[in-house]
Amino acid sequence: MGNQVTRDDFEWVYTDQPHTERRKEILAKYPEIKKLMGPDPQLKWVVSLMVLTQLVACYLVKDLPWKWVFFWAYAFGGCLNHSMTLAIHDISHNVAFGNKKAKWNRFFGMFANLPVGVPYATSFKKYHVDHHRYLAGDGLDVDVPTAFEGRFFHSPPRKILWLFLQPIFYVLRPLYVNPKPFTALEVINFAMQLAYDLLIYSLWGPKPVFYMIAGSTLAMGIHPISGHFIAEHYMYLKGYDTFSYYGPLNWLTFNVGYHMEHHDFPSIPGSKLPLVKKIAAEYYDHLPYHTSWVCVLWDFVFCDSLGPFARVKRKYKVAKAE
């Protein structure tokens, strides 16, 4: 448990992200992939059912003992809420209603946000654009940990603590790395979420509110599904800064595991990403990938070559204000 991470800095590279060039090559060879782009007509119904399910769950936990509220928050509510955050991820790419109805997507993201308990859908969209445009960009991509995180969380016990604290770092890191003005849509998102939380509290008391927020927080920490945070971009093999995961949890996470394919084609809904891999198999079959998010978390904690510094980082010739 005492082995410390051997890295003392990020993996600085001076090449462009690989997704741009691969996208061009694949579209030149397989133009039919363009037909996969556009809205997913099923997404809004799946998300609405998930919101309804969590509303029913809030009613069911209102009279349970606190220990069982905690248990169901982690075992059920957390799974559903983490899945919902990945639905919000899809929605942020306008695949619920299409690019021509961008505002519909923003407000639907706020609706999907309700059972999560904490307002974040609109802020996520604001920063996620930079994650794709400036992947691993220094001072631009807030998905990359800070140097403090890399230096401090360098041993297995500290890396476990870092995983528990992931939700806090995802909230605070953007404010330090790449602060942006608060928008009107974020105010609306905050107001909607506060009104919903207060409604749940007034109807059924504090336990359902705790169930929602604790479930979201716990499932973003040490939880099998949260392995995707590490699997997607941490450098498990030198020279690669994006990895896909091909396993059963994709069924619960809107295929976020198809992450190499997603970064190549962010406008394709998660439900259709397996078709990208199938059509352009020769571009993906040779790439390294994960098969278990639990193993990803285990290796991250106990492998001395992995830690918050195990990320590729680039400098982009752009101004932050752009």
Short mmCIF file of N, CA, C and O in Angstrom, two decimals, residues 219-296:
data_model
loop_
_atom_site.label_atom_id
_atom_site.label_comp_id
_atom_site.label_asym_id
_atom_site.label_seq_id
_atom_site.Cartn_x
_atom_site.Cartn_y
_atom_site.Cartn_z
N ALA A 219 -21.82 7.43 -6.47
CA ALA A 219 -21.61 6.71 -7.73
C ALA A 219 -20.58 7.38 -8.62
O ALA A 219 -20.11 6.78 -9.58
N MET A 220 -20.22 8.62 -8.29
CA MET A 220 -19.15 9.28 -9.04
C MET A 220 -17.80 9.11 -8.36
O MET A 220 -16.77 9.56 -8.87
N GLY A 221 -17.80 8.44 -7.20
CA GLY A 221 -16.56 8.18 -6.48
C GLY A 221 -16.08 6.77 -6.77
O GLY A 221 -15.82 6.41 -7.91
N ILE A 222 -15.94 5.95 -5.72
CA ILE A 222 -15.54 4.55 -5.93
C ILE A 222 -16.78 3.72 -6.17
O ILE A 222 -17.52 3.38 -5.23
N HIS A 223 -17.01 3.43 -7.40
CA HIS A 223 -18.21 2.72 -7.85
C HIS A 223 -17.85 2.08 -9.19
O HIS A 223 -17.09 2.66 -9.97
N PRO A 224 -18.35 0.87 -9.47
CA PRO A 224 -17.99 0.22 -10.74
C PRO A 224 -18.21 1.09 -11.97
O PRO A 224 -17.36 1.12 -12.87
N ILE A 225 -19.30 1.85 -12.00
CA ILE A 225 -19.57 2.66 -13.19
C ILE A 225 -18.59 3.82 -13.30
O ILE A 225 -18.22 4.24 -14.40
N SER A 226 -18.12 4.34 -12.15
CA SER A 226 -17.22 5.49 -12.20
C SER A 226 -15.86 5.14 -12.79
O SER A 226 -15.05 6.03 -13.05
N GLY A 227 -15.61 3.87 -13.03
CA GLY A 227 -14.37 3.47 -13.70
C GLY A 227 -14.22 4.12 -15.06
O GLY A 227 -13.10 4.26 -15.56
N HIS A 228 -15.33 4.55 -15.65
CA HIS A 228 -15.23 5.15 -16.99
C HIS A 228 -14.46 6.47 -16.93
O HIS A 228 -13.80 6.84 -17.92
N PHE A 229 -14.52 7.19 -15.80
CA PHE A 229 -13.77 8.45 -15.68
C PHE A 229 -12.28 8.21 -15.92
O PHE A 229 -11.60 9.02 -16.56
N ILE A 230 -11.78 7.10 -15.37
CA ILE A 230 -10.36 6.78 -15.49
C ILE A 230 -10.06 6.10 -16.82
O ILE A 230 -9.05 6.38 -17.47
N ALA A 231 -10.94 5.22 -17.23
CA ALA A 231 -10.69 4.41 -18.43
C ALA A 231 -10.58 5.25 -19.69
O ALA A 231 -9.83 4.92 -20.61
N GLU A 232 -11.32 6.35 -19.75
CA GLU A 232 -11.45 7.09 -21.01
C GLU A 232 -10.16 7.74 -21.48
O GLU A 232 -9.82 7.67 -22.66
N HIS A 233 -9.41 8.37 -20.57
CA HIS A 233 -8.27 9.18 -21.02
C HIS A 233 -6.99 9.01 -20.22
O HIS A 233 -6.01 9.71 -20.50
N TYR A 234 -6.97 8.15 -19.22
CA TYR A 234 -5.72 7.95 -18.48
C TYR A 234 -4.81 7.00 -19.25
O TYR A 234 -5.29 6.05 -19.89
N MET A 235 -3.53 7.26 -19.20
CA MET A 235 -2.57 6.63 -20.09
C MET A 235 -2.16 5.25 -19.57
O MET A 235 -1.11 5.09 -18.94
N TYR A 236 -2.99 4.27 -19.86
CA TYR A 236 -2.68 2.90 -19.48
C TYR A 236 -1.65 2.29 -20.42
O TYR A 236 -1.06 1.25 -20.12
N LEU A 237 -1.45 2.92 -21.55
CA LEU A 237 -0.41 2.50 -22.49
C LEU A 237 0.18 3.76 -23.11
O LEU A 237 -0.56 4.61 -23.62
N LYS A 238 1.49 3.88 -23.05
CA LYS A 238 2.17 5.09 -23.52
C LYS A 238 1.83 5.36 -24.98
O LYS A 238 1.84 4.45 -25.82
N GLY A 239 1.51 6.61 -25.26
CA GLY A 239 1.21 7.01 -26.63
C GLY A 239 -0.27 7.06 -26.94
O GLY A 239 -0.66 7.50 -28.03
N TYR A 240 -1.11 6.63 -25.99
CA TYR A 240 -2.56 6.65 -26.21
C TYR A 240 -3.22 7.48 -25.12
O TYR A 240 -2.99 7.25 -23.94
N ASP A 241 -4.05 8.44 -25.52
CA ASP A 241 -4.73 9.26 -24.51
C ASP A 241 -6.25 9.12 -24.58
O ASP A 241 -6.96 9.85 -23.88
N THR A 242 -6.75 8.20 -25.38
CA THR A 242 -8.17 7.85 -25.36
C THR A 242 -8.29 6.34 -25.50
O THR A 242 -7.59 5.74 -26.33
N PHE A 243 -9.15 5.75 -24.68
CA PHE A 243 -9.36 4.30 -24.72
C PHE A 243 -10.85 4.01 -24.74
O PHE A 243 -11.64 4.73 -24.11
N SER A 244 -11.22 2.97 -25.42
CA SER A 244 -12.60 2.49 -25.36
C SER A 244 -12.71 1.37 -24.34
O SER A 244 -11.71 0.76 -23.94
N TYR A 245 -13.93 1.14 -23.91
CA TYR A 245 -14.27 0.01 -23.02
C TYR A 245 -15.35 -0.77 -23.72
O TYR A 245 -16.39 -0.21 -24.13
N TYR A 246 -15.14 -2.06 -23.90
CA TYR A 246 -16.14 -2.93 -24.51
C TYR A 246 -16.57 -3.97 -23.47
O TYR A 246 -15.89 -4.96 -23.25
N GLY A 247 -17.69 -3.69 -22.82
CA GLY A 247 -18.17 -4.58 -21.78
C GLY A 247 -19.63 -4.33 -21.48
O GLY A 247 -20.26 -3.42 -22.05
N PRO A 248 -20.21 -5.12 -20.58
CA PRO A 248 -21.67 -5.07 -20.34
C PRO A 248 -22.18 -3.77 -19.75
O PRO A 248 -23.35 -3.43 -19.92
N LEU A 249 -21.32 -3.01 -19.06
CA LEU A 249 -21.81 -1.77 -18.45
C LEU A 249 -22.15 -0.70 -19.48
O LEU A 249 -22.78 0.31 -19.14
N ASN A 250 -21.75 -0.91 -20.72
CA ASN A 250 -22.19 0.02 -21.77
C ASN A 250 -23.71 0.04 -21.90
O ASN A 250 -24.28 1.06 -22.31
N TRP A 251 -24.34 -1.07 -21.54
CA TRP A 251 -25.81 -1.12 -21.61
C TRP A 251 -26.45 -0.12 -20.64
O TRP A 251 -27.57 0.35 -20.87
N LEU A 252 -25.76 0.18 -19.55
CA LEU A 252 -26.31 1.09 -18.54
C LEU A 252 -25.83 2.52 -18.72
O LEU A 252 -26.32 3.42 -18.03
N THR A 253 -24.89 2.76 -19.63
CA THR A 253 -24.21 4.05 -19.68
C THR A 253 -24.25 4.69 -21.06
O THR A 253 -23.38 5.48 -21.40
N PHE A 254 -25.24 4.34 -21.85
CA PHE A 254 -25.43 4.96 -23.16
C PHE A 254 -24.18 4.82 -24.03
O PHE A 254 -23.82 5.72 -24.79
N ASN A 255 -23.51 3.66 -23.89
CA ASN A 255 -22.33 3.32 -24.69
C ASN A 255 -21.20 4.32 -24.55
O ASN A 255 -20.40 4.49 -25.49
N VAL A 256 -21.09 4.94 -23.39
CA VAL A 256 -19.97 5.87 -23.20
C VAL A 256 -18.63 5.16 -23.28
O VAL A 256 -17.59 5.78 -23.53
N GLY A 257 -18.65 3.83 -23.09
CA GLY A 257 -17.41 3.06 -23.21
C GLY A 257 -16.81 3.11 -24.60
O GLY A 257 -15.60 2.97 -24.76
N TYR A 258 -17.64 3.32 -25.61
CA TYR A 258 -17.13 3.45 -26.99
C TYR A 258 -16.54 4.86 -27.13
O TYR A 258 -16.99 5.67 -27.94
N HIS A 259 -15.49 5.09 -26.36
CA HIS A 259 -15.02 6.47 -26.21
C HIS A 259 -14.10 6.91 -27.35
O HIS A 259 -14.09 8.09 -27.72
N MET A 260 -13.32 5.99 -27.87
CA MET A 260 -12.52 6.32 -29.05
C MET A 260 -13.45 6.69 -30.20
O MET A 260 -13.24 7.70 -30.89
N GLU A 261 -14.49 5.90 -30.38
CA GLU A 261 -15.46 6.17 -31.44
C GLU A 261 -16.20 7.47 -31.19
O GLU A 261 -16.48 8.23 -32.13
N HIS A 262 -16.50 7.74 -29.92
CA HIS A 262 -17.23 8.97 -29.58
C HIS A 262 -16.40 10.21 -29.90
O HIS A 262 -16.92 11.20 -30.45
N HIS A 263 -15.12 10.20 -29.56
CA HIS A 263 -14.29 11.36 -29.86
C HIS A 263 -14.04 11.51 -31.35
O HIS A 263 -13.83 12.63 -31.83
N ASP A 264 -14.06 10.42 -32.07
CA ASP A 264 -13.96 10.52 -33.53
C ASP A 264 -15.22 11.13 -34.12
O ASP A 264 -15.15 11.91 -35.08
N PHE A 265 -16.38 10.77 -33.56
CA PHE A 265 -17.66 11.23 -34.11
C PHE A 265 -18.60 11.66 -32.98
O PHE A 265 -19.56 10.96 -32.64
N PRO A 266 -18.35 12.82 -32.37
CA PRO A 266 -19.16 13.26 -31.23
C PRO A 266 -20.61 13.56 -31.56
O PRO A 266 -21.43 13.63 -30.64
N SER A 267 -20.95 13.73 -32.81
CA SER A 267 -22.34 14.02 -33.17
C SER A 267 -23.16 12.76 -33.43
O SER A 267 -24.34 12.85 -33.78
N ILE A 268 -22.55 11.60 -33.26
CA ILE A 268 -23.28 10.33 -33.39
C ILE A 268 -23.76 9.90 -32.01
O ILE A 268 -22.98 9.84 -31.06
N PRO A 269 -25.05 9.60 -31.85
CA PRO A 269 -25.56 9.19 -30.53
C PRO A 269 -24.86 7.93 -30.02
O PRO A 269 -24.42 7.08 -30.81
N GLY A 270 -24.80 7.82 -28.71
CA GLY A 270 -24.17 6.66 -28.12
C GLY A 270 -24.78 5.34 -28.58
O GLY A 270 -24.07 4.34 -28.74
N SER A 271 -26.08 5.34 -28.84
CA SER A 271 -26.75 4.12 -29.27
C SER A 271 -26.24 3.59 -30.60
O SER A 271 -26.38 2.40 -30.90
N LYS A 272 -25.61 4.46 -31.40
CA LYS A 272 -25.14 4.06 -32.72
C LYS A 272 -23.63 3.90 -32.81
O LYS A 272 -23.10 3.55 -33.87
N LEU A 273 -22.92 4.16 -31.72
CA LEU A 273 -21.46 4.05 -31.76
C LEU A 273 -20.96 2.64 -32.06
O LEU A 273 -19.93 2.49 -32.74
N PRO A 274 -21.64 1.56 -31.58
CA PRO A 274 -21.18 0.23 -31.98
C PRO A 274 -21.18 0.02 -33.49
O PRO A 274 -20.36 -0.74 -34.02
N LEU A 275 -22.07 0.72 -34.20
CA LEU A 275 -22.09 0.61 -35.66
C LEU A 275 -20.87 1.25 -36.29
O LEU A 275 -20.38 0.79 -37.32
N VAL A 276 -20.37 2.31 -35.66
CA VAL A 276 -19.14 2.94 -36.15
C VAL A 276 -18.00 1.94 -36.09
O VAL A 276 -17.24 1.76 -37.05
N LYS A 277 -17.87 1.26 -34.96
CA LYS A 277 -16.81 0.27 -34.80
C LYS A 277 -16.99 -0.89 -35.79
O LYS A 277 -16.01 -1.42 -36.34
N LYS A 278 -18.22 -1.26 -36.02
CA LYS A 278 -18.48 -2.37 -36.94
C LYS A 278 -18.15 -1.98 -38.38
O LYS A 278 -17.54 -2.76 -39.13
N ILE A 279 -18.54 -0.79 -38.79
CA ILE A 279 -18.31 -0.35 -40.18
C ILE A 279 -16.83 -0.12 -40.44
O ILE A 279 -16.29 -0.54 -41.46
N ALA A 280 -16.18 0.55 -39.51
CA ALA A 280 -14.76 0.91 -39.70
C ALA A 280 -13.87 0.08 -38.79
O ALA A 280 -12.98 0.60 -38.11
N ALA A 281 -14.10 -1.22 -38.78
CA ALA A 281 -13.43 -2.11 -37.82
C ALA A 281 -11.91 -2.02 -37.89
O ALA A 281 -11.22 -2.09 -36.86
N GLU A 282 -11.35 -1.86 -39.08
CA GLU A 282 -9.89 -1.86 -39.21
C GLU A 282 -9.25 -0.65 -38.53
O GLU A 282 -8.04 -0.66 -38.27
N TYR A 283 -10.03 0.38 -38.23
CA TYR A 283 -9.50 1.56 -37.56
C TYR A 283 -9.53 1.42 -36.04
O TYR A 283 -8.89 2.21 -35.33
N TYR A 284 -10.27 0.43 -35.53
CA TYR A 284 -10.46 0.31 -34.08
C TYR A 284 -9.98 -1.02 -33.50
O TYR A 284 -9.57 -1.06 -32.33
N ASP A 285 -10.03 -2.09 -34.28
CA ASP A 285 -9.74 -3.40 -33.72
C ASP A 285 -8.31 -3.53 -33.20
O ASP A 285 -8.05 -4.34 -32.30
N HIS A 286 -7.38 -2.76 -33.75
CA HIS A 286 -5.99 -2.87 -33.33
C HIS A 286 -5.65 -1.95 -32.16
O HIS A 286 -4.55 -2.04 -31.60
N LEU A 287 -6.58 -1.11 -31.76
CA LEU A 287 -6.31 -0.15 -30.69
C LEU A 287 -6.49 -0.81 -29.31
O LEU A 287 -7.34 -1.69 -29.16
N PRO A 288 -5.73 -0.40 -28.31
CA PRO A 288 -5.92 -0.95 -26.96
C PRO A 288 -7.26 -0.53 -26.39
O PRO A 288 -7.76 0.57 -26.68
N TYR A 289 -7.85 -1.40 -25.57
CA TYR A 289 -9.15 -1.10 -24.98
C TYR A 289 -9.28 -1.80 -23.64
O TYR A 289 -8.48 -2.68 -23.28
N HIS A 290 -10.28 -1.38 -22.86
CA HIS A 290 -10.56 -1.98 -21.56
C HIS A 290 -11.76 -2.92 -21.67
O HIS A 290 -12.64 -2.72 -22.51
N THR A 291 -11.78 -3.91 -20.78
CA THR A 291 -12.93 -4.82 -20.72
C THR A 291 -13.58 -4.82 -19.34
O THR A 291 -14.60 -5.48 -19.14
N SER A 292 -13.00 -4.11 -18.37
CA SER A 292 -13.56 -4.08 -17.01
C SER A 292 -13.23 -2.74 -16.37
O SER A 292 -12.05 -2.39 -16.21
N TRP A 293 -14.25 -1.99 -15.98
CA TRP A 293 -14.02 -0.74 -15.26
C TRP A 293 -13.57 -0.99 -13.84
O TRP A 293 -12.86 -0.17 -13.25
N VAL A 294 -13.95 -2.13 -13.25
CA VAL A 294 -13.48 -2.46 -11.90
C VAL A 294 -11.96 -2.69 -11.93
O VAL A 294 -11.22 -2.19 -11.07
N CYS A 295 -11.49 -3.40 -12.95
CA CYS A 295 -10.05 -3.62 -13.09
C CYS A 295 -9.31 -2.31 -13.37
O CYS A 295 -8.18 -2.12 -12.90
N VAL A 296 -9.96 -1.42 -14.09
CA VAL A 296 -9.38 -0.10 -14.34
C VAL A 296 -9.12 0.61 -13.02
O VAL A 296 -8.04 1.17 -12.80
#
